[in-house]
Amino acid sequence: MGEARVTIADLARRLGLSQSAVSYALNGAPGVSETTRERVRAMAREMGWRPSSAARSLRSRRSRAIGVVLTRHAEQLATEPFYYRLIAGLETVLSPRDYSLLLSLTESGPAAHELYRQWSQEQKVDGVVLFDLVTEDSRIALLEELGIPMVLMGEVPNHSAVLHVAGHEDTDSLVVMQHVASLGHENIGFLGGPVALVHEQARRRGMRRAARLTGARLVQCQAEYTIEGGRRAAADLLARHPQLTALICSSDLICLGALQACRAAGLQVPQDISLVSWDDSIPMAVVTPAITALDRDPAGMGKIAARLLVGHLEDGPLGGAPTEVTSSLVIRESTGPLRAPGRT
Amino acid sequence: MGEARVTIADLARRLGLSQSAVSYALNGAPGVSETTRERVRAMAREMGWRPSSAARSLRSRRSRAIGVVLTRHAEQLATEPFYYRLIAGLETVLSPRDYSLLLSLTESGPAAHELYRQWSQEQKVDGVVLFDLVTEDSRIALLEELGIPMVLMGEVPNHSAVLHVAGHEDTDSLVVMQHVASLGHENIGFLGGPVALVHEQARRRGMRRAARLTGARLVQCQAEYTIEGGRRAAADLLARHPQLTALICSSDLICLGALQACRAAGLQVPQDISLVSWDDSIPMAVVTPAITALDRDPAGMGKIAARLLVGHLEDGPLGGAPTEVTSSLVIRESTGPLRAPGRT
């Protein structure tokens, strides 16, 4: 039997794991459980797997660049503070370690695939960070096939990615819901973002669960991640559900739009309706009324993602396990006690 | 005489031009005046210059990446909308043409030099965009030496860079000054950014000139490009010059800080003091009072820079000359007529 006859793909198939999980386990990269690591190593011994020297040498040809493909329009990149706080977090870890960030915007999924294939052929990146995960995200399978290490920003159902920054949508939902419930609100509207996104699905589930736990009545709708998208969605929701006394918005821009819609409907914030944003940013702090917002520490998320990926690339954990990011609710003027009907 | 004995460096020396200017002229790239182009070509014929085939072949080895090195802290990248709008503008042009953006943050000039040398050795970028130019900017000479094409965001004194996006500091200063002067303000404070930056020097000159033209009395000071920097500088300026009735701030974050300082000093905006920001962004539009701001169209600047550079790399102007960016003053609530003393 020649060397490298048993491949990582063979091991993955036998173990029912993804190729990247097997690869991470064999390379001693962080993130795989000890049980999995042992299972993979046992199977590797059993099947007579040996590291391919070609692959090893290939792996040492580092580009020292981490790739990020955003499938969003340039205008969104220009206005959404969440992304640039996240990218700044990545840079905080990458720059001192001499990694650059290769950034590209594409308008569609297929274009992103094309770009990953090109990056792979030209060895342009050592690894990538995946944002805006969708269900059955085809980018993951492609990157596994191309052998490009990746870290996922978030979790994908039915996929056990080894390197991922876990979301906190359940806890976050509960924190937000309990805050408005504690102010006496019982009819809550949730203006979510595009439902194709895995983290938006998780927020909708989290909000439903939080509503059950607090006994609130919840209506949900979908909005684009823009001020205009938030304005339209909120105007529509308020017209259809006049009983709502609190709106929870899935981004800061949606929330600025919702504020406009409330004003246009003659509602005062927070006297008539309370507003909460899922993302904190400078506009949330300086707008009048200042908006109660969930600071999910996007820079911290970016730092963790970069540490995980660099740690994996350099074959070992990097200065201890990355610290978990925790969200904190910054309470400002836009949320207030429910005004009893007729009490005005 | 063998081929390529006369180099572009020889031509540049004889002509008293930069190497890149000569190179652009010979390659038929946009941006060089016809007179210069003819002078360069005449000298090339006279000295017997011929294109080196090695250089030609080298030039065809494209990385399809444009490099940007920002010598700013990650936190600044995370909070300053100007950069994001500019980078988004670059991406608007680069992405559809299959170019990626290689982004790196460094904390110092020397580290930036190191990175450019590395990028050059590894042929990581086809060209770079230079931001935050300083007087006698040593990056320019280095990039010329490395033969990396560059586009400058702004103009450097005593340097005739062929590819640059011209600033409008003179016109911008006059527009801002005339607006406050037309409201009756005669004692104006200018909170500039770091004076090491060429565009900040140009703004200070522009403001002095505009003050002379409008007959205003001007005091200038320096602030960091942060909210806290703006707050400190404004507090200090107001304490030393209580006669000021208008403050012009060199960035949106400086302006948010100045607003805090005015409030802390018990001054109402715009009743007691008017505020203008040199950069427009979402926070300027949503803060109370909404801030009068100069929209310098950073996305437009980014688009022009990318078009110039890609046009140069692909050896010809790209779909006509790039359109000039013009600034527009967005008048909001933060500027108002001078309240005559004792009229309260």
XYZ file of C-alpha atoms in Angstrom:
688
model
C 0.000 0.000 0.000
C 1.551 3.299 -1.079
C 1.588 6.437 0.990
C -1.485 8.715 1.041
C -3.759 6.044 -0.419
C -6.159 6.633 2.447
C -7.315 10.206 2.193
C -9.029 12.584 4.574
C -12.103 12.202 2.390
C -12.066 8.427 3.063
C -11.810 9.008 6.796
C -14.591 11.579 6.698
C -16.881 9.194 4.846
C -16.255 6.334 7.273
C -16.702 8.552 10.314
C -19.712 10.490 9.029
C -17.857 13.743 9.652
C -17.011 16.655 7.370
C -13.576 16.670 5.732
C -12.629 19.838 7.525
C -13.577 18.322 10.907
C -11.291 15.357 10.179
C -8.540 17.642 8.993
C -8.805 19.855 12.073
C -8.770 16.811 14.366
C -5.663 15.353 12.715
C -3.859 18.682 12.783
C -4.493 19.212 16.479
C -6.436 22.385 15.737
C -8.712 23.782 18.458
C -12.476 23.468 18.406
C -12.866 19.715 17.951
C -13.982 17.851 21.060
C -11.471 15.448 22.555
C -13.872 12.547 21.908
C -14.061 13.401 18.204
C -10.324 13.886 18.001
C -9.762 10.444 19.532
C -12.340 8.810 17.225
C -10.680 10.392 14.173
C -7.185 9.390 15.265
C -8.268 5.825 16.028
C -9.863 5.508 12.589
C -6.772 7.062 10.972
C -4.580 4.442 12.640
C -7.020 1.661 11.750
C -7.182 2.660 8.080
C -3.453 3.355 7.867
C -3.803 7.055 7.029
C -0.577 9.045 6.760
C -0.188 12.763 6.148
C 0.604 13.440 2.523
C 3.884 15.287 2.238
C 2.571 17.081 -0.808
C -0.322 18.411 1.215
C 2.054 19.393 4.022
C 4.279 21.321 1.656
C 1.268 22.872 -0.009
C 0.046 23.933 3.370
C 3.317 25.702 4.112
C 2.901 27.888 1.044
C 1.138 30.545 2.963
C -0.398 33.599 1.387
C -0.816 35.206 4.798
C -4.181 36.526 3.705
C -7.627 35.771 5.090
C -10.490 36.111 2.644
C -13.881 37.672 3.226
C -16.542 37.663 0.530
C -19.599 39.731 1.319
C -22.626 39.109 -0.830
C -24.035 42.541 -0.165
C -24.197 45.743 -2.120
C -21.472 48.322 -1.652
C -24.058 50.753 -0.252
C -24.849 48.331 2.543
C -21.189 47.985 3.386
C -20.984 51.765 3.465
C -23.836 52.275 5.897
C -24.007 49.245 8.187
C -21.837 49.785 11.255
C -22.084 46.111 12.263
C -19.841 44.973 9.409
C -17.158 47.466 9.903
C -16.978 46.811 13.615
C -16.653 43.117 12.797
C -13.984 43.700 10.145
C -12.103 46.008 12.510
C -12.175 43.169 15.069
C -10.707 40.759 12.521
C -7.984 43.283 11.678
C -7.108 43.779 15.355
C -5.946 40.165 15.470
C -4.741 39.721 11.878
C -2.587 42.834 11.431
C -0.139 42.274 14.324
C 0.299 38.711 13.047
C 1.114 39.944 9.529
C -2.054 38.691 7.913
C -3.909 40.857 5.434
C -7.607 40.765 4.748
C -8.667 40.060 1.177
C -12.069 41.660 0.840
C -14.487 41.239 -2.008
C -18.113 42.113 -2.585
C -20.246 39.983 -4.847
C -23.860 40.446 -5.693
C -24.784 36.762 -5.743
C -24.007 33.332 -4.341
C -22.720 31.906 -7.660
C -20.293 34.816 -8.010
C -18.987 34.032 -4.530
C -18.413 30.405 -5.552
C -16.507 31.558 -8.614
C -14.323 33.780 -6.474
C -13.521 31.019 -3.976
C -12.484 28.708 -6.827
C -10.249 31.425 -8.236
C -8.708 32.158 -4.822
C -8.061 28.454 -4.390
C -6.369 28.039 -7.778
C -4.178 31.063 -7.225
C -3.565 30.255 -3.534
C -4.676 33.726 -2.645
C -5.905 32.995 0.868
C -4.955 30.714 3.750
C -8.476 30.671 5.078
C -11.791 32.467 4.889
C -14.408 33.890 7.225
C -18.012 33.124 6.226
C -20.700 35.678 7.031
C -24.454 35.705 6.516
C -24.923 31.939 6.572
C -28.037 30.534 4.955
C -29.695 27.129 5.383
C -27.904 24.414 3.384
C -25.169 26.937 2.694
C -23.463 25.654 -0.454
C -20.340 27.713 0.217
C -19.393 25.377 3.076
C -19.310 22.254 0.890
C -17.391 24.122 -1.795
C -14.746 25.367 0.648
C -14.382 21.836 2.068
C -13.929 20.515 -1.451
C -11.334 23.197 -2.177
C -9.584 22.469 1.110
C -9.794 26.074 2.271
C -10.056 26.309 6.072
C -12.975 28.419 7.190
C -14.484 29.909 10.277
C -18.250 30.419 10.319
C -19.784 33.501 11.869
C -22.696 31.660 13.438
C -24.053 28.130 13.393
C -25.630 26.129 10.596
C -28.251 23.489 11.384
C -27.175 19.913 10.557
C -23.574 20.954 10.127
C -20.924 20.548 12.754
C -18.397 23.105 11.588
C -15.378 22.873 13.781
C -14.443 26.542 13.651
C -17.386 28.769 14.283
C -18.311 31.711 16.437
C -21.484 30.632 18.185
C -24.508 32.896 18.093
C -26.447 33.839 21.222
C -29.798 34.410 19.580
C -31.724 32.545 22.306
C -30.221 34.452 25.200
C -30.291 37.721 23.268
C -33.990 37.261 22.450
C -34.798 36.613 26.071
C -32.816 39.619 27.328
C -34.574 41.933 24.873
C -38.017 40.466 25.522
C -37.648 40.517 29.294
C -36.654 44.181 29.164
C -39.825 45.224 27.317
C -41.982 42.802 29.332
C -40.638 44.289 32.575
C -41.909 47.679 31.364
C -45.417 46.212 31.032
C -45.497 45.613 27.264
C -47.574 42.628 26.178
C -47.998 43.230 22.438
C -44.653 43.120 20.774
C -43.678 43.442 17.118
C -40.451 41.959 15.776
C -39.020 43.459 12.588
C -36.615 40.741 11.523
C -34.143 40.804 8.666
C -34.174 38.514 5.597
C -35.430 35.045 6.677
C -32.987 33.257 4.381
C -30.254 34.069 6.889
C -29.659 31.433 9.544
C -29.182 33.979 12.323
C -32.508 35.599 11.422
C -34.252 32.224 11.659
C -32.641 31.721 15.056
C -33.838 35.161 16.189
C -37.402 34.409 15.125
C -37.323 31.119 17.079
C -35.696 32.881 20.014
C -38.318 35.629 20.004
C -41.175 33.096 19.912
C -39.659 31.184 22.794
C -39.068 34.388 24.763
C -42.663 35.468 24.098
C -43.953 32.158 25.492
C -41.724 32.498 28.554
C -42.847 36.051 29.284
C -46.459 35.592 28.190
C -46.209 38.298 25.499
C -48.160 38.317 22.215
C -45.732 38.513 19.320
C -46.123 39.458 15.652
C -43.172 39.120 13.325
C -42.371 40.581 9.926
C -39.455 40.782 7.545
C -37.501 43.889 6.575
C -34.475 44.739 4.473
C -31.396 45.823 6.430
C -31.834 49.483 5.472
C -33.463 52.600 6.940
C -36.058 52.618 4.159
C -36.710 48.885 4.632
C -37.286 49.441 8.337
C -39.575 52.392 7.714
C -41.757 50.459 5.269
C -41.962 47.309 7.408
C -42.777 49.271 10.566
C -45.414 51.406 8.842
C -47.094 48.269 7.558
C -46.875 46.432 10.882
C -48.281 49.390 12.835
C -51.166 49.759 10.400
C -52.079 46.081 10.641
C -51.491 45.739 14.399
C -52.414 48.983 16.167
C -52.290 47.189 19.514
C -48.474 46.989 19.430
C -46.700 49.012 22.108
C -43.128 47.854 21.500
C -41.097 47.179 18.360
C -37.923 45.124 18.369
C -35.760 45.685 15.281
C -33.167 43.286 13.938
C -30.613 45.990 13.037
C -29.770 49.596 13.811
C -30.756 50.802 10.330
C -34.125 48.989 10.533
C -34.633 50.718 13.887
C -33.905 54.199 12.481
C -36.524 53.454 9.824
C -38.987 52.240 12.453
C -38.480 55.495 14.377
C -39.428 57.448 11.236
C -42.529 55.272 10.769
C -43.607 55.817 14.379
C -43.274 59.581 13.964
C -45.184 59.497 10.677
C -47.964 57.567 12.453
C -48.103 60.258 15.152
C -46.701 57.952 17.821
C -44.277 59.255 20.430
C -41.281 57.147 21.442
C -41.297 55.880 24.172
C -44.590 57.382 25.462
C -46.739 55.573 22.868
C -44.363 52.901 21.641
C -41.008 51.537 22.768
C -38.175 50.755 20.335
C -35.269 48.334 20.709
C -32.442 47.706 18.240
C -30.588 44.411 17.952
C -27.365 46.230 16.982
C -25.723 49.057 18.828
C -23.794 51.768 16.987
C -23.024 55.500 17.146
C -26.346 56.485 15.465
C -28.266 54.589 18.203
C -26.501 56.642 20.878
C -26.915 60.066 19.265
C -30.424 59.902 17.771
C -33.297 61.449 19.709
C -34.631 59.592 21.543
C -31.453 57.552 22.055
C -32.229 53.937 21.262
C -32.091 51.004 23.685
C -29.858 48.532 21.851
C -28.207 45.167 22.233
C -24.455 45.526 22.008
C -23.396 42.148 20.646
C -19.741 43.196 20.503
C -19.149 42.638 16.781
C -15.487 43.608 17.176
C -15.176 40.868 19.802
C -16.793 38.388 17.391
C -14.309 39.377 14.711
C -11.395 38.923 17.108
C -12.577 35.430 18.087
C -13.064 34.423 14.454
C -9.570 35.623 13.540
C -7.997 33.890 16.553
C -9.723 30.604 15.735
C -8.658 30.707 12.114
C -5.070 31.828 12.733
C -4.794 29.259 15.524
C -5.939 26.557 13.152
C -3.609 27.696 10.364
C -0.629 27.764 12.643
C -1.429 24.293 13.976
C -2.236 24.950 17.535
C -4.386 27.027 19.851
C -3.259 30.616 19.996
C -2.678 31.778 23.566
C -5.537 29.859 25.156
C -9.126 29.359 24.110
C -10.808 32.474 22.721
C -13.015 34.248 25.194
C -16.738 34.056 24.541
C -18.489 37.195 23.408
C -21.465 38.211 25.515
C -24.134 40.704 24.530
C -25.227 43.496 26.803
C -28.412 45.526 26.571
C -27.690 49.253 26.628
C -30.851 50.835 27.994
C -31.512 54.339 26.644
C -34.510 56.641 26.151
C -36.456 54.709 23.515
C -37.965 52.189 25.913
C -40.337 53.161 28.698
C -43.225 51.896 30.772
C -46.486 51.042 29.050
C -48.859 53.942 29.250
C -52.235 52.646 30.404
C -55.022 53.390 27.862
C -56.876 56.574 28.657
C -54.302 57.688 31.182
C -52.867 60.380 28.894
C 24.034 49.332 -26.954
C 21.938 46.435 -25.630
C 18.221 46.561 -25.110
C 16.829 48.229 -21.968
C 20.087 50.032 -21.216
C 18.160 53.277 -20.932
C 15.732 52.850 -18.064
C 12.660 54.730 -16.950
C 14.763 55.963 -14.034
C 17.211 57.527 -16.509
C 14.400 59.258 -18.336
C 12.880 60.488 -15.084
C 16.203 61.947 -13.959
C 16.746 63.758 -17.231
C 13.204 65.100 -17.356
C 12.977 66.026 -13.682
C 9.821 63.919 -13.364
C 8.920 61.036 -11.075
C 9.473 57.506 -12.378
C 5.803 56.766 -12.187
C 4.953 59.874 -14.216
C 7.338 58.697 -16.934
C 5.972 55.181 -16.781
C 2.362 56.395 -17.012
C 3.240 58.651 -19.950
C 4.927 55.851 -21.851
C 2.109 53.418 -21.154
C -0.526 55.796 -22.450
C -2.212 55.836 -19.030
C -4.681 58.625 -18.255
C -3.862 61.565 -16.018
C -0.654 62.841 -17.641
C -1.051 66.056 -19.598
C -0.526 65.795 -23.337
C 2.427 68.199 -23.091
C 4.164 65.974 -20.530
C 3.369 62.857 -22.545
C 4.969 64.407 -25.616
C 8.022 65.590 -23.670
C 8.509 62.099 -22.206
C 8.107 60.389 -25.573
C 10.502 62.800 -27.264
C 13.129 62.186 -24.595
C 12.535 58.417 -24.830
C 13.191 58.542 -28.581
C 16.198 60.798 -28.096
C 17.766 58.523 -25.478
C 16.855 55.350 -27.337
C 14.589 53.925 -24.634
C 12.782 50.668 -25.428
C 10.277 48.823 -23.262
C 11.919 45.957 -21.394
C 10.240 42.692 -22.296
C 10.989 41.397 -18.812
C 9.067 44.296 -17.334
C 6.257 43.720 -19.811
C 5.980 40.074 -18.868
C 6.221 40.921 -15.190
C 3.447 43.380 -15.643
C 1.188 40.712 -17.113
C 1.485 38.601 -13.974
C -1.520 40.148 -12.380
C -2.664 39.444 -8.852
C -5.971 41.155 -9.492
C -5.780 42.720 -6.050
C -5.544 46.367 -5.059
C -3.852 47.059 -1.751
C -4.883 49.492 0.950
C -2.779 49.996 4.057
C -4.380 52.135 6.714
C -2.101 53.433 9.425
C -4.905 53.833 11.889
C -6.080 51.857 14.870
C -8.771 49.254 14.400
C -11.096 51.247 16.663
C -10.895 54.197 14.299
C -11.690 51.956 11.382
C -14.677 50.685 13.338
C -16.169 54.082 14.057
C -15.278 56.417 11.204
C -17.943 56.281 8.499
C -15.732 58.190 6.021
C -13.436 55.210 5.454
C -16.236 52.777 5.009
C -17.923 54.912 2.415
C -14.618 55.320 0.611
C -13.823 51.592 0.697
C -17.349 50.795 -0.454
C -16.774 53.167 -3.377
C -13.565 51.360 -4.295
C -15.382 48.019 -4.149
C -18.189 49.289 -6.364
C -15.679 49.590 -9.195
C -13.270 46.774 -8.283
C -15.692 43.911 -7.648
C -17.452 43.864 -11.041
C -13.985 43.904 -12.647
C -12.856 40.902 -10.576
C -10.407 42.800 -8.433
C -10.224 42.150 -4.714
C -9.170 44.622 -2.067
C -6.230 43.624 0.112
C -6.723 45.538 3.341
C -4.227 45.881 6.137
C -3.965 48.051 9.230
C -0.593 49.061 10.565
C 0.150 51.196 13.562
C 3.126 53.019 12.079
C 4.743 54.294 8.903
C 7.718 51.880 9.060
C 5.340 48.925 9.371
C 3.551 50.132 6.237
C 6.876 50.237 4.368
C 7.617 46.691 5.477
C 4.249 45.552 4.213
C 4.665 47.212 0.810
C 8.061 45.535 0.390
C 6.514 42.187 1.268
C 3.592 42.715 -1.106
C 6.054 43.627 -3.840
C 8.228 40.549 -3.322
C 5.239 38.251 -3.278
C 3.452 40.098 -6.095
C 0.411 40.381 -3.920
C -1.049 43.537 -5.450
C -1.251 45.150 -8.870
C -1.502 48.604 -7.387
C -2.277 50.468 -4.197
C -4.427 53.344 -3.001
C -2.660 55.756 -0.628
C -4.708 57.477 2.082
C -3.838 60.043 4.731
C -0.929 61.608 2.876
C 1.637 63.503 4.898
C 4.215 66.088 3.775
C 7.273 64.439 2.193
C 5.376 61.159 2.275
C 8.073 58.480 2.155
C 5.590 55.826 0.983
C 5.446 57.454 -2.447
C 9.191 57.136 -3.095
C 9.141 53.561 -1.818
C 6.267 52.540 -4.082
C 8.007 54.173 -7.062
C 11.161 52.243 -6.203
C 9.167 49.012 -5.934
C 7.405 49.769 -9.196
C 3.954 49.454 -7.660
C 1.434 51.743 -9.381
C -0.442 53.933 -6.963
C -3.291 56.366 -6.822
C -3.116 59.096 -4.197
C -6.224 60.190 -2.318
C -5.348 63.873 -2.371
C -2.415 65.974 -3.488
C 1.121 66.221 -2.131
C 3.045 69.502 -2.395
C 6.113 69.323 -4.652
C 5.047 66.009 -6.086
C 3.288 65.593 -9.375
C 1.675 62.217 -8.905
C -0.039 61.265 -12.092
C -2.852 59.296 -10.545
C -4.483 61.217 -7.778
C -7.936 62.214 -6.694
C -7.720 65.969 -6.251
C -8.931 67.518 -3.024
C -11.314 70.462 -2.950
C -10.207 71.928 0.341
C -10.209 75.510 -0.969
C -13.713 75.401 -2.384
C -14.980 73.346 0.543
C -13.548 75.854 3.034
C -15.213 78.724 1.219
C -18.581 76.981 1.019
C -18.557 76.215 4.736
C -17.300 79.672 5.713
C -19.779 81.487 3.483
C -22.638 79.521 5.006
C -21.796 80.578 8.572
C -20.888 84.120 7.467
C -24.247 84.468 5.725
C -25.885 83.703 9.087
C -24.031 86.644 10.627
C -21.190 84.782 12.373
C -17.913 86.674 12.569
C -15.962 84.711 15.182
C -15.359 81.220 13.921
C -13.455 78.320 15.464
C -11.989 75.561 13.328
C -11.347 72.202 14.994
C -8.971 70.612 12.530
C -7.593 67.068 12.547
C -3.921 66.084 12.909
C -1.751 68.732 11.169
C 0.675 66.114 9.855
C -1.937 65.212 7.246
C -1.669 67.080 3.964
C -5.431 67.493 3.615
C -5.605 69.012 7.088
C -2.895 71.519 6.156
C -4.896 72.362 3.044
C -8.043 72.859 5.116
C -6.260 75.209 7.501
C -4.985 77.250 4.545
C -8.416 77.144 2.936
C -10.121 78.289 6.123
C -7.683 81.201 6.545
C -8.259 82.262 2.976
C -12.031 81.939 3.354
C -11.896 83.973 6.570
C -10.044 86.774 4.751
C -12.554 86.696 1.908
C -15.560 86.861 4.232
C -13.972 89.148 6.826
C -14.387 86.604 9.625
C -12.050 86.232 12.634
C -10.760 82.680 12.781
C -9.121 80.616 15.526
C -7.858 77.147 14.739
C -6.956 74.164 16.877
C -6.052 70.525 16.456
C -8.141 67.517 17.508
C -7.918 63.747 17.236
C -10.427 62.162 14.865
C -12.558 60.805 17.720
C -15.615 61.925 19.704
C -13.502 62.343 22.837
C -10.844 64.264 20.876
C -13.513 66.626 19.560
C -15.016 67.098 22.996
C -11.677 67.985 24.577
C -10.579 70.339 21.795
C -13.937 72.141 21.702
C -14.082 72.525 25.502
C -10.620 74.041 25.459
C -11.348 76.321 22.498
C -14.615 77.598 23.999
C -12.923 78.308 27.322
C -10.119 80.287 25.683
C -12.310 82.067 23.108
C -15.749 82.764 24.586
C -16.490 85.116 21.666
C -16.873 82.204 19.216
C -20.375 81.720 17.816
C -19.654 78.995 15.249
C -17.475 75.895 15.292
C -16.402 74.090 12.139
C -15.238 70.531 12.765
C -12.948 68.544 10.502
C -14.829 65.233 10.915
C -18.204 63.901 12.016
C -16.792 62.329 15.172
C -15.017 65.573 16.144
C -18.366 67.318 15.639
C -20.254 64.892 17.915
C -17.616 65.637 20.553
C -17.967 69.384 19.998
C -21.731 69.068 20.497
C -21.095 67.404 23.867
C -18.676 70.192 24.816
C -21.216 72.892 23.879
C -23.862 71.218 26.026
C -21.434 70.863 28.931
C -20.671 74.587 28.632
C -24.384 75.371 28.799
C -24.538 76.524 25.176
C -27.532 75.749 23.001
C -27.010 74.679 19.379
C -27.743 76.632 17.210
C -29.189 79.414 19.427
C -25.854 80.148 21.145
C -23.412 78.478 18.811
C -23.593 76.958 15.324
C -21.893 73.669 14.424
C -20.726 72.395 11.025
C -19.126 69.038 10.240
C -16.707 68.477 7.361
C -17.987 64.908 6.903
C -21.553 63.809 6.484
C -22.762 60.450 7.790
C -25.829 58.801 9.342
C -25.026 60.085 12.872
C -25.002 63.685 11.521
C -28.523 63.212 10.153
C -30.061 61.559 13.216
C -28.464 63.437 16.120
C -30.428 66.267 17.755
C -29.945 68.888 16.547
C -29.205 67.379 13.128
C -25.811 68.643 11.990
C -25.108 70.816 8.953
C -22.421 68.823 7.132
C -20.330 68.844 4.012
C -21.030 65.720 1.977
C -17.768 65.219 0.141
C -19.035 62.025 -1.503
C -16.363 59.636 -0.189
C -17.912 56.764 -2.158
C -17.519 58.864 -5.302
C -13.865 59.517 -4.408
C -13.326 55.783 -3.971
C -14.919 55.079 -7.345
C -12.689 57.606 -9.102
C -9.568 56.249 -7.410
C -10.443 52.701 -8.446
C -11.254 53.735 -12.022
C -7.962 55.622 -12.363
C -5.941 52.725 -11.025
C -7.718 49.994 -12.984
C -7.545 52.181 -16.086
C -3.816 52.540 -15.613
C -3.294 48.830 -14.963
C -5.220 47.841 -18.025
C -3.261 50.296 -20.167
C -5.856 52.765 -21.170
C -8.594 55.006 -19.879
C -11.583 53.060 -18.688
C -14.786 54.299 -20.287
C -13.883 57.969 -20.456
C -12.317 60.261 -17.909
C -13.588 59.805 -14.363
C -16.166 62.334 -13.299
C -15.045 64.858 -10.705
C -16.463 64.578 -7.242
C -18.114 67.714 -5.915
C -18.990 68.419 -2.315
C -22.376 69.676 -1.253
C -23.289 71.340 2.004
C -26.272 69.661 3.639
C -27.887 72.348 5.762
C -29.598 71.004 8.876
C -30.591 72.289 12.311
C -27.171 72.893 13.862
C -26.528 76.196 12.098
C -28.640 79.277 12.629
C -28.519 83.061 12.608
C -26.286 84.841 15.082
C -28.276 85.873 18.104
C -27.479 89.519 18.826
C -26.065 90.022 22.336
C -28.705 90.954 24.866
C -31.530 90.037 22.485
C -32.344 86.827 24.408
